[in-house]
mmCIF file of C-alpha atoms and ligand atoms in Angstrom:
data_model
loop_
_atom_site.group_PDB
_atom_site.id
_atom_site.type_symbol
_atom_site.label_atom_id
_atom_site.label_comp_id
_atom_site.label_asym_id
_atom_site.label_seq_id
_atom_site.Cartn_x
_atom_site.Cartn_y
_atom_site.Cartn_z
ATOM 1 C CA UNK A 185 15.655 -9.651 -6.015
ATOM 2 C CA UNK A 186 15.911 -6.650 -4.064
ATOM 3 C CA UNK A 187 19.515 -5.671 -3.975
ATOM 4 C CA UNK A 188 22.498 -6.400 -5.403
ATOM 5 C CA UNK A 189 26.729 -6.084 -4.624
ATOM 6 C CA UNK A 190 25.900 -2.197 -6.324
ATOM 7 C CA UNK A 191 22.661 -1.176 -4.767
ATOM 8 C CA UNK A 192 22.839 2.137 -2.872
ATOM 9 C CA UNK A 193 20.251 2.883 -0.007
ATOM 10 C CA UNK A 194 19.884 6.054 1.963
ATOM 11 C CA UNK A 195 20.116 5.411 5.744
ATOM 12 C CA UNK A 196 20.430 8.460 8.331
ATOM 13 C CA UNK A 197 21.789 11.205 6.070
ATOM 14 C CA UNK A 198 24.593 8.374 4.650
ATOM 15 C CA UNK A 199 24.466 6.626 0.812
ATOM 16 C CA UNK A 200 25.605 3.079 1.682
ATOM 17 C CA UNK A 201 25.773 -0.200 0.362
ATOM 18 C CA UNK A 202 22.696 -2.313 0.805
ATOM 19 C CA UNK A 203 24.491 -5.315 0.735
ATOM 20 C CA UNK A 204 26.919 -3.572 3.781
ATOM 21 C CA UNK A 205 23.971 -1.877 5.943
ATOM 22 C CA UNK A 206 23.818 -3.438 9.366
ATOM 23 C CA UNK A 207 20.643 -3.464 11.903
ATOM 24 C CA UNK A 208 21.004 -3.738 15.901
ATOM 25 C CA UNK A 209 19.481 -7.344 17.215
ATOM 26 C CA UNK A 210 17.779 -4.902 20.211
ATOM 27 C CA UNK A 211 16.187 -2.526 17.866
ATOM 28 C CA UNK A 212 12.899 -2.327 19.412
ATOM 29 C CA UNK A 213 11.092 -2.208 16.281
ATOM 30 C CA UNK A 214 12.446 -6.341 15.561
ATOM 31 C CA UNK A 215 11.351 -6.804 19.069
ATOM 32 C CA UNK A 216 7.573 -5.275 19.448
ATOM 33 C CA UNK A 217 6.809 -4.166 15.712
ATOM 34 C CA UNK A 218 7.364 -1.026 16.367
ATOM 35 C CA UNK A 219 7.911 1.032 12.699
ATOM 36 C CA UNK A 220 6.768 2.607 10.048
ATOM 37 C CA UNK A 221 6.661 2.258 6.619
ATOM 38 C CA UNK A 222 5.645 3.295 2.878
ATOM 39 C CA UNK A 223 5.423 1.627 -0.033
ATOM 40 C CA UNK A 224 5.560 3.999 -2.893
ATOM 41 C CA UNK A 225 5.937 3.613 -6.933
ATOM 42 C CA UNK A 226 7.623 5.356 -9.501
ATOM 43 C CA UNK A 227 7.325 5.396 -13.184
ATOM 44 C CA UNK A 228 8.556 6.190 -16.575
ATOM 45 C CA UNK A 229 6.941 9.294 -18.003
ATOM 46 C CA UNK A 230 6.931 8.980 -22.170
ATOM 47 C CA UNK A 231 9.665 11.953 -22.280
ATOM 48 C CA UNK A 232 11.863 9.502 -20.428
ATOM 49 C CA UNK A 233 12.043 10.981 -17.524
ATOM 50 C CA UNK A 234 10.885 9.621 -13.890
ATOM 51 C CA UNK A 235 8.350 10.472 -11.948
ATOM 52 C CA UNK A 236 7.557 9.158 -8.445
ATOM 53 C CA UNK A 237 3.682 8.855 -8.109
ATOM 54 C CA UNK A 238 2.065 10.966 -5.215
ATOM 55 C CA UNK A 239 5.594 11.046 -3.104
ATOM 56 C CA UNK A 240 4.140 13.986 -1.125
ATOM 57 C CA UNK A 241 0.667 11.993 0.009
ATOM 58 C CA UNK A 242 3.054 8.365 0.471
ATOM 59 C CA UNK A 243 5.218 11.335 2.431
ATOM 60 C CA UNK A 244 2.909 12.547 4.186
ATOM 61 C CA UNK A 245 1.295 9.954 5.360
ATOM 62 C CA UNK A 246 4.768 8.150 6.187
ATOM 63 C CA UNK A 247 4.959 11.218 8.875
ATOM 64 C CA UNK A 248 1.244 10.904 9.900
ATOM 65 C CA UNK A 249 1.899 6.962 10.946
ATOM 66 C CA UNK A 250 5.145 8.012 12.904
ATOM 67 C CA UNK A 251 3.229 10.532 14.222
ATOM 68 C CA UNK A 252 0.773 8.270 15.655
ATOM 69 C CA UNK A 253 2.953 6.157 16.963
ATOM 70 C CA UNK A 254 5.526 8.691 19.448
ATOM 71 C CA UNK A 255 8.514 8.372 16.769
ATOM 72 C CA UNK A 256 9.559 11.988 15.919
ATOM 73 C CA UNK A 257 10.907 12.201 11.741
ATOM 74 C CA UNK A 258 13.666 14.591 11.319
ATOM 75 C CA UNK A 259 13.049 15.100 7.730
ATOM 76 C CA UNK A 260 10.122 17.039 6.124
ATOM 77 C CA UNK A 261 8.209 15.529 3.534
ATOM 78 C CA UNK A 262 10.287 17.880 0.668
ATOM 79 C CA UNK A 263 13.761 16.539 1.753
ATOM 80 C CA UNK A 264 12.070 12.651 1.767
ATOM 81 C CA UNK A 265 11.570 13.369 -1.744
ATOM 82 C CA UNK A 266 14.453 15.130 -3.047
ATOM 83 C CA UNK A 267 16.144 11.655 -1.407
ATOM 84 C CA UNK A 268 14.007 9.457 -3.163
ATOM 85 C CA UNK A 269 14.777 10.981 -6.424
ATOM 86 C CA UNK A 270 18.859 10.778 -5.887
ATOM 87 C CA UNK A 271 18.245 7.199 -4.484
ATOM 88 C CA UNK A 272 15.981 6.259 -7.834
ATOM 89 C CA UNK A 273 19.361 8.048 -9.891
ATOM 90 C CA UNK A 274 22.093 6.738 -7.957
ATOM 91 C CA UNK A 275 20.662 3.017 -8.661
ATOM 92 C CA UNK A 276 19.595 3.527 -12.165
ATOM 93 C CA UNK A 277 15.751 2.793 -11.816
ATOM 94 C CA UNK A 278 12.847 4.421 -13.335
ATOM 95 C CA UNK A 279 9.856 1.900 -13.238
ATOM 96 C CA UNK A 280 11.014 1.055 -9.094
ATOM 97 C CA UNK A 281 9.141 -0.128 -6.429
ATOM 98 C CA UNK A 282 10.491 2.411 -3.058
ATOM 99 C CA UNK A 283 10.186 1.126 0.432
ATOM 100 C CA UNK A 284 11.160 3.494 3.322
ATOM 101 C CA UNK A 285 11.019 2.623 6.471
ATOM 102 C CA UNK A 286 11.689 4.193 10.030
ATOM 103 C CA UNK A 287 12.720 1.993 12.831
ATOM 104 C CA UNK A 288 13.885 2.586 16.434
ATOM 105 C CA UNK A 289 17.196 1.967 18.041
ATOM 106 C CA UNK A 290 18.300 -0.169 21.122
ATOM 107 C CA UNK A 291 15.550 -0.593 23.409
ATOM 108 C CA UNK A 292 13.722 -3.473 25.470
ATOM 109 C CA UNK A 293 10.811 -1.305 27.351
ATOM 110 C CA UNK A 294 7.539 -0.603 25.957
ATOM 111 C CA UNK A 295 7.807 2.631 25.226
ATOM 112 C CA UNK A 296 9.316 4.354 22.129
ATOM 113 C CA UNK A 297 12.747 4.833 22.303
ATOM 114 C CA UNK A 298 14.033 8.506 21.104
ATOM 115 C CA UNK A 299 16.788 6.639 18.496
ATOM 116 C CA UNK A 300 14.910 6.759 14.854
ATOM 117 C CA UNK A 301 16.628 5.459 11.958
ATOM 118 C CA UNK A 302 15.455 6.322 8.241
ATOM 119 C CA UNK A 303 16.234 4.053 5.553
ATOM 120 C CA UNK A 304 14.770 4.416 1.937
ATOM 121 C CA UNK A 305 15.574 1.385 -0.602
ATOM 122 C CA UNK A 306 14.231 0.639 -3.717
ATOM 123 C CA UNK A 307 14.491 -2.077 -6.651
ATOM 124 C CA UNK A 308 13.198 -2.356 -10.097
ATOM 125 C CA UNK A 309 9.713 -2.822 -10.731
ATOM 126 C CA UNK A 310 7.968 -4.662 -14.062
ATOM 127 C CA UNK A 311 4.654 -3.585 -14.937
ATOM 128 C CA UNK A 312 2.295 -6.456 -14.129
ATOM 129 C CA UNK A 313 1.094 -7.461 -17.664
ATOM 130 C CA UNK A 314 -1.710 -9.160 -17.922
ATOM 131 C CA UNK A 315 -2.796 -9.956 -14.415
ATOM 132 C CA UNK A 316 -4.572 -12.678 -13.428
ATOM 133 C CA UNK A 317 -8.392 -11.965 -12.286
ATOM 134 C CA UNK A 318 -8.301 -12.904 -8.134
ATOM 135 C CA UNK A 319 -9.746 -16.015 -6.413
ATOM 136 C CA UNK A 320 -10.599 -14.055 -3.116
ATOM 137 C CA UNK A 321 -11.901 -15.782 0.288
ATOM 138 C CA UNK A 322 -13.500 -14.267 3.251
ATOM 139 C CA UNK A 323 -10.842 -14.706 6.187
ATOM 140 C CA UNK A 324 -11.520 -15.553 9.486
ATOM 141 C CA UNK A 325 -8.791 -13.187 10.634
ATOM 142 C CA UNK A 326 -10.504 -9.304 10.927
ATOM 143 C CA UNK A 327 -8.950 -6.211 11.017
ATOM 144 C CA UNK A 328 -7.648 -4.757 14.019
ATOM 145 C CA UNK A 329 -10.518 -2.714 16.484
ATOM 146 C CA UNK A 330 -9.415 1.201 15.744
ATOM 147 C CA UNK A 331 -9.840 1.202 19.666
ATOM 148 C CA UNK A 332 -6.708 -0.941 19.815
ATOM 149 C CA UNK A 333 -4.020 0.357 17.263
ATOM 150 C CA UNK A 334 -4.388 3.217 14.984
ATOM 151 C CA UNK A 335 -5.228 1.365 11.945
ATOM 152 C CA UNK A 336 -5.219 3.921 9.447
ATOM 153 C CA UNK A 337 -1.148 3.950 10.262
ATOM 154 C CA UNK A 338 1.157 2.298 8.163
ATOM 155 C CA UNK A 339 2.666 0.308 10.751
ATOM 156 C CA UNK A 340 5.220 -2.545 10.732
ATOM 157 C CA UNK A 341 3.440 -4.493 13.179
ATOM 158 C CA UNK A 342 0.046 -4.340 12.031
ATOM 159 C CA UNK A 343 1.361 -6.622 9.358
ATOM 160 C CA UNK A 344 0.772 -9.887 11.195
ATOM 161 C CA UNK A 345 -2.501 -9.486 10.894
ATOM 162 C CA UNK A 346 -2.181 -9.729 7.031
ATOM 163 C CA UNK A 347 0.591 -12.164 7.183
ATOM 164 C CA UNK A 348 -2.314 -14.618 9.137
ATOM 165 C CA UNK A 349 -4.670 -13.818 6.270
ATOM 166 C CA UNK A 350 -2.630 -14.211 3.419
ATOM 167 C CA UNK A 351 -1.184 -17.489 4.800
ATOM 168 C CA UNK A 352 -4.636 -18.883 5.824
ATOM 169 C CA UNK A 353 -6.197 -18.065 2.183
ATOM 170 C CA UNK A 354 -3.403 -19.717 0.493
ATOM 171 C CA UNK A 355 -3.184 -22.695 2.291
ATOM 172 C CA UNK A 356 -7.127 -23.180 1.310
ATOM 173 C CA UNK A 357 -5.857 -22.800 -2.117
ATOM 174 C CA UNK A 358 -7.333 -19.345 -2.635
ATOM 175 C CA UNK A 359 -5.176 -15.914 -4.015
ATOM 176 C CA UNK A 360 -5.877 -13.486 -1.774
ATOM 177 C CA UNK A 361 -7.676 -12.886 1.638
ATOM 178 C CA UNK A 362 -10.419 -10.147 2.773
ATOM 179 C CA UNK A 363 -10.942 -9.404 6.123
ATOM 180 C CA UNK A 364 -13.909 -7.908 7.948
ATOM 181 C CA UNK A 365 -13.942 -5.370 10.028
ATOM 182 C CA UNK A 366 -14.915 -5.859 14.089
ATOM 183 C CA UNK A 367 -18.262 -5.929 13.030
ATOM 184 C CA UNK A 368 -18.868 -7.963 10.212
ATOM 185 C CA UNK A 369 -18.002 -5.249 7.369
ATOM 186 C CA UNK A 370 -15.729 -5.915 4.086
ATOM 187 C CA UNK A 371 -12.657 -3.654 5.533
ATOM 188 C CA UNK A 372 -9.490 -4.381 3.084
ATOM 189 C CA UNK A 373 -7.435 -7.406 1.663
ATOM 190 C CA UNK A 374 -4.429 -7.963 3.655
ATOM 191 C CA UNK A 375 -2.122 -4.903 1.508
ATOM 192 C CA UNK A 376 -4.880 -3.539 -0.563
ATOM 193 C CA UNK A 377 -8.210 -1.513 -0.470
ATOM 194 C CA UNK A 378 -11.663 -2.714 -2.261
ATOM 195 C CA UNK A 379 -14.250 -1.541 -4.612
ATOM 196 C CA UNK A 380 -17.454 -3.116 -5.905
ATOM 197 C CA UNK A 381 -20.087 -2.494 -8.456
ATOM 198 C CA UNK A 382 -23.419 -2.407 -8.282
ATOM 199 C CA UNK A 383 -25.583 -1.183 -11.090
ATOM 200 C CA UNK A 384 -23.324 0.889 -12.757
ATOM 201 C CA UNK A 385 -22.262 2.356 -9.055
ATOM 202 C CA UNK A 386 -19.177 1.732 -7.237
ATOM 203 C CA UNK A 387 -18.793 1.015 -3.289
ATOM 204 C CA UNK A 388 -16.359 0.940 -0.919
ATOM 205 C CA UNK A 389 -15.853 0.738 2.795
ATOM 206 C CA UNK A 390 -15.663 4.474 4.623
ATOM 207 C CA UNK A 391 -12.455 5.135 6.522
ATOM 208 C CA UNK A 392 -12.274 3.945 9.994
ATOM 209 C CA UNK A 393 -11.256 0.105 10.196
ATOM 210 C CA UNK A 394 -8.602 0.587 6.777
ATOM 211 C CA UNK A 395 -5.949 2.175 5.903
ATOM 212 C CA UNK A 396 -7.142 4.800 3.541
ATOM 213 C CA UNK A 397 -4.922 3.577 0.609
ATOM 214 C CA UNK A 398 -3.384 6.188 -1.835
ATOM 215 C CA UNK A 399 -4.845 4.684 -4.533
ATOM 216 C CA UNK A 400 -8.164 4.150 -3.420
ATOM 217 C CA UNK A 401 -8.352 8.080 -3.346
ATOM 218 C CA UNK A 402 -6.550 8.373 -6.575
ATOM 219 C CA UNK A 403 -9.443 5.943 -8.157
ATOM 220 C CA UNK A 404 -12.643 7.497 -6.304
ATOM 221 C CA UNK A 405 -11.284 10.964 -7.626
ATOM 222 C CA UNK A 406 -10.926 9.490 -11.768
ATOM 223 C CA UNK A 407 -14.330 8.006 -11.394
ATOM 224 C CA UNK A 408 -16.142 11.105 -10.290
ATOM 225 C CA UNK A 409 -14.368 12.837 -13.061
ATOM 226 C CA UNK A 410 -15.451 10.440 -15.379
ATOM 227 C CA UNK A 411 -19.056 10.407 -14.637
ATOM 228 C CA UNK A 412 -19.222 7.651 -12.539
ATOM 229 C CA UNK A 413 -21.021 7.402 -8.814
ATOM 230 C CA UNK A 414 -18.683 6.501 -5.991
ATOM 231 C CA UNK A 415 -20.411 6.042 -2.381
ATOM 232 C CA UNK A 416 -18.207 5.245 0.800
ATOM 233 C CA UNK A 417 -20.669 3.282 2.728
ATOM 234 C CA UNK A 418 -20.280 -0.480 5.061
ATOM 235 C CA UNK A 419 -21.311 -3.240 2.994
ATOM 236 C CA UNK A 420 -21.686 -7.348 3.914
ATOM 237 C CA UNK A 421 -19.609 -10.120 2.253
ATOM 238 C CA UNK A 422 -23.534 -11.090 1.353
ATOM 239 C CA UNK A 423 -23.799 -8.474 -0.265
ATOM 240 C CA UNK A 424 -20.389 -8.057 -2.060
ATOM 241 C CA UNK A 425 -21.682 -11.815 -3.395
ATOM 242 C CA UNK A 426 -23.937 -10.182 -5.206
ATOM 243 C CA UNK A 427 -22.547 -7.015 -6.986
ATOM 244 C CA UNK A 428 -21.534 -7.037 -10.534
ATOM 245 C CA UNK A 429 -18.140 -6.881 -9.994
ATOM 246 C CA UNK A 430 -15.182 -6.046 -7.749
ATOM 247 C CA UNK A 431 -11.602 -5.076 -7.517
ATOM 248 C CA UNK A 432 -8.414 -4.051 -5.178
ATOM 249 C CA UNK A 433 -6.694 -1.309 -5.367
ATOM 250 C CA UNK A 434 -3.077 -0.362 -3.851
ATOM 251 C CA UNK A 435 -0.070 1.276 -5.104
ATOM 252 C CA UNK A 436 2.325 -1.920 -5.863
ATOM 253 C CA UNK A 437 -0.456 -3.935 -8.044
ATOM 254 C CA UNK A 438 -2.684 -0.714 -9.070
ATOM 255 C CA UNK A 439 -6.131 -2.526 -9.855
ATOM 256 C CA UNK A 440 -6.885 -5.921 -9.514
ATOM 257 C CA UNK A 441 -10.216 -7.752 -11.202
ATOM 258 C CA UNK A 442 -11.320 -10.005 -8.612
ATOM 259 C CA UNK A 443 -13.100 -13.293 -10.538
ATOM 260 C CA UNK A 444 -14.697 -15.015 -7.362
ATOM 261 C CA UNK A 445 -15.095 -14.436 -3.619
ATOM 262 C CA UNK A 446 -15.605 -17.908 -2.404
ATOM 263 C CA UNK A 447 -15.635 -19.266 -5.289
ATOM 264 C CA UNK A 448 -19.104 -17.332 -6.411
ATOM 265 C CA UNK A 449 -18.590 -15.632 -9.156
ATOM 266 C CA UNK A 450 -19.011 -11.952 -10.200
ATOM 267 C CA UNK A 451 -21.910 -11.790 -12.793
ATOM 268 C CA UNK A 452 -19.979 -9.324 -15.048
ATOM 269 C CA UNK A 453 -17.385 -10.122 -17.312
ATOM 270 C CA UNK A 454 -14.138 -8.177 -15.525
ATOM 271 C CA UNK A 455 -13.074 -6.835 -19.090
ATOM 272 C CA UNK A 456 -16.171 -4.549 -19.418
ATOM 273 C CA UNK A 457 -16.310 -3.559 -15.575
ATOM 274 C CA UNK A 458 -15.795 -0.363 -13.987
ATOM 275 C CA UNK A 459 -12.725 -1.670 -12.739
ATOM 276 C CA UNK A 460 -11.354 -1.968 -16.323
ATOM 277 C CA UNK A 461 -11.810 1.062 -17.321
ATOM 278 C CA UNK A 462 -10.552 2.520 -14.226
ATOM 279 C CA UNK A 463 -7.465 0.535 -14.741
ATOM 280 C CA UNK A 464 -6.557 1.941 -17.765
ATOM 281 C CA UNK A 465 -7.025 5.634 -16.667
ATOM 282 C CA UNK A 466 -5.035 5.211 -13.667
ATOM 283 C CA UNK A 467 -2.155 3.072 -15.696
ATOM 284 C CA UNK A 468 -2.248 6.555 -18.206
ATOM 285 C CA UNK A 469 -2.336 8.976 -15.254
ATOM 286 C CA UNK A 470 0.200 7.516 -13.214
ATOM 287 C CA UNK A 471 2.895 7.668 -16.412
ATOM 288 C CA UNK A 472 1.725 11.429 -17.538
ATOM 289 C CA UNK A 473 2.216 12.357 -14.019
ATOM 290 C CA UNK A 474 3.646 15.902 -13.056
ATOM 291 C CA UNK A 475 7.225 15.379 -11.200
ATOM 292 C CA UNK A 476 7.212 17.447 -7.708
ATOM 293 C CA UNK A 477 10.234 17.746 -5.389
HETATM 294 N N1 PMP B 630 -4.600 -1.558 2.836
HETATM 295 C C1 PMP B 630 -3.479 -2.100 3.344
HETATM 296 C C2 PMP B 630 -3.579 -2.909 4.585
HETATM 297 C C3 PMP B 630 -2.236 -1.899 2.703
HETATM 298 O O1 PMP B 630 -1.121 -2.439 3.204
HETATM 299 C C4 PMP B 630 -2.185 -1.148 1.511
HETATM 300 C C5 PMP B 630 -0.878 -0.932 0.816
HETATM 301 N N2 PMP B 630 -0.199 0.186 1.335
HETATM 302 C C6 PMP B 630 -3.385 -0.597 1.025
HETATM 303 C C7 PMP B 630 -4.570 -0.821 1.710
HETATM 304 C C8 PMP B 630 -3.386 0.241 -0.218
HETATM 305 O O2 PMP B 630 -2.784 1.483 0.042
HETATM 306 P P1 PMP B 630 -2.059 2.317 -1.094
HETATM 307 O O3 PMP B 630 -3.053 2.482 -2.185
HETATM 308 O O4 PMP B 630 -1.725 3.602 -0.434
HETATM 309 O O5 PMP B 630 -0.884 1.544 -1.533
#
C-alpha cells in the first residue's frame, strides 16, 4: 500500500528507493519514541495541477514539535516544501497522502542524540466517498497531562496513547475512541480533533490537552466566515450526549459525522448538520487552494 519497487522518498538531502532505505536497530527514536512527525495532504486543483494543502502550517508546526523536543531541523520550512513538491512529481501523485518524519540516530541514553534524519514519503490517496457516520465511545484511556509531555507536539511517541484507545474501542465493537482530558473534558479522538453543535452553535475543546489540529483551525475560520458561531470552551461527555450533532476533524479524513457516542444518538440528522455543510466548503477549499513554495 504504501510503496512500491519505484517509489522514491527523500531522506537526508538523497532521492532513494523506498523499497532500499535502511533504519539503524539503535536509533533512539525505535527505542524511547523519540520523533516527530506530520501528516499532510495534497490535492488536485481543477486546472490539473497539485497543490499541497497548508504545507507551510503542517511545516511549521513539524519544526515547532522538534523544537519542543531538543532535535534541531536543518531545513527551513520553504526548502521542506519545495521537497515535498519534487517528491509528489518524482512519484507521480497528485491526490497523496505525505508523511515526514524526523528521527534520531544511534543512541541508548535518555537524552536526544545530535544525529537527525529527515525522511518525507508519500503514497496515493482516494478521496473517502461516502463515509460512514462514526460509532464513537468514551475511552478509558485520557490524554496525556500537558505537565508531562508537550502535547500539542506531533510526537511519535505520544502515539501509544491513541494506539490503547483505538484498540480498546474496537475490541468493544465501536469505530473510533474519544479521550478525556486529565480532568474529565472531551480532549480529541485518538488522530483527530472534535466539534459539536448545539443550537445552531458549534463547540470545541480550547487548546491545552490537544493537539491543535490544522484542520480544526481551517474549519473554525470557514464557519465564522460563513455566519456561523464557533466558541472554544471545555465541555462533558454529558454534555456532548446531548448536542445536536458532532464531528472530527483532521487532515487525512477531513470531516467526519459522528452517528452515536455510546451508542446515544445525535438528535439531528448528520446530512443537515453544521458539519455537512462544513464538509463541503472545506472539500471545495482544499481543491481551489493557492499553491505556495
Ligand atoms: N489530534 C491528533 C491526536 C492527531 O493525531 C491529529 C492528526 N494530525 C489531529 C488531532 C488533527 O490534526 P490535523 O487537522 O492537523 O491533521
Amino acid at each position: 500500500m504504501y510503496f512500491n519497487d519505484n517509489t522514491k522518498i527523500f531522506l537526508n538531502g538523497d532521492w532513494i528507493k523506498a523499497s532500499e532505505a535502511q533504519v539503524s536497530l539503535y536509533s533512539q527514536s525505535l527505542h524511547y519514541g523519540i520523533g516527530v512527525f506530520e501528516g499532510i495532504r495534497s490535492y488536485e486543483l481543477p486546472g490539473g495541477e497539485t497543490s499541497i494543502f497548508k504545507a507551510r502550517e503542517h511545516y511549521e508546526r513539524l519544526l515547532y514539535s522538534a523544537e519542543k523536543m531538543h532535535i534541531v531541523v536543518n531545513y527551513p520550512v520553504e526548502e521542506l516544501t519545495r521537497i515535498t513538491y519534487r517528491l509528489l512529481e518524482h512519484n507521480k501523485l497528485t491526490n497523496a497522502y505525505i508523511r515526514p518524519l524526523v528521527y534520531l540516530g544511534n543512541d541508548m541514553a535518555l537524552a536526544p542524540t545530535k544525529e537527525t534524519h529527515v525522511m518525507i514519503a508519500a503514497w496515493e490517496w482516494k478521496p473517502l466517498l461516502g463515509k460512514e457516520l462514526l460509532r464513537v465511545t468514551i475511552s478509558p484511556f485520557r490524554r496525556p497531562d500537558p505537565k508531562s509531555c508537550f502535547v500539542d507536539a506531533k510526537v511519535t511517541g505520544h502515539y501509544i496513547n491513541s494506539l490503547l484507545a483505538q484498540h480498546e474501542a474496537k475490541a468493544r465493537g465501536f469505530s473510533e475512541a474519544l479521550l478525556l482530558d486529565g480532568k474529565g473534558f472531551i480532549a480529541e479522538g485518538p488522530g483527530a480533533n472534535i466539534f459539536m453543535e448545539k443550537d445552531k452553535k458549534l463547540y470545541t475543546p480550547p487548546k491545552g490537552n490537544i493537539l491543535p489540529g490544522i484542520t480544526r483551525q481551517t474549519v473554525i475560520d470557514l464557519a465564522r466566515n460563513a455566519g456561523i458561531t464557533v466558541e472554544e470552551k471545555y465541555f462533558t461527555p454529558a454534555e456532548l450526549k446531548e448536542a445536536d450533532a458532532a464531528f472530527f476533524t483532521g487532515t487525512a479524513a477531513e470531516i467526519v459525522g459522528i452517528n452515536s457516542i455510546d451508542d446515544q444518538k445525535f438528535k439531528k440528522d448528520y446530512n443537515t448538520s453544521l458539519g455537512a455543510t462544513l464538509s463541503k466548503l472545506y472539500s471545495q477549499l482544499v481543491r481551489t487552494s493557492e499553491i505556495t513554495v
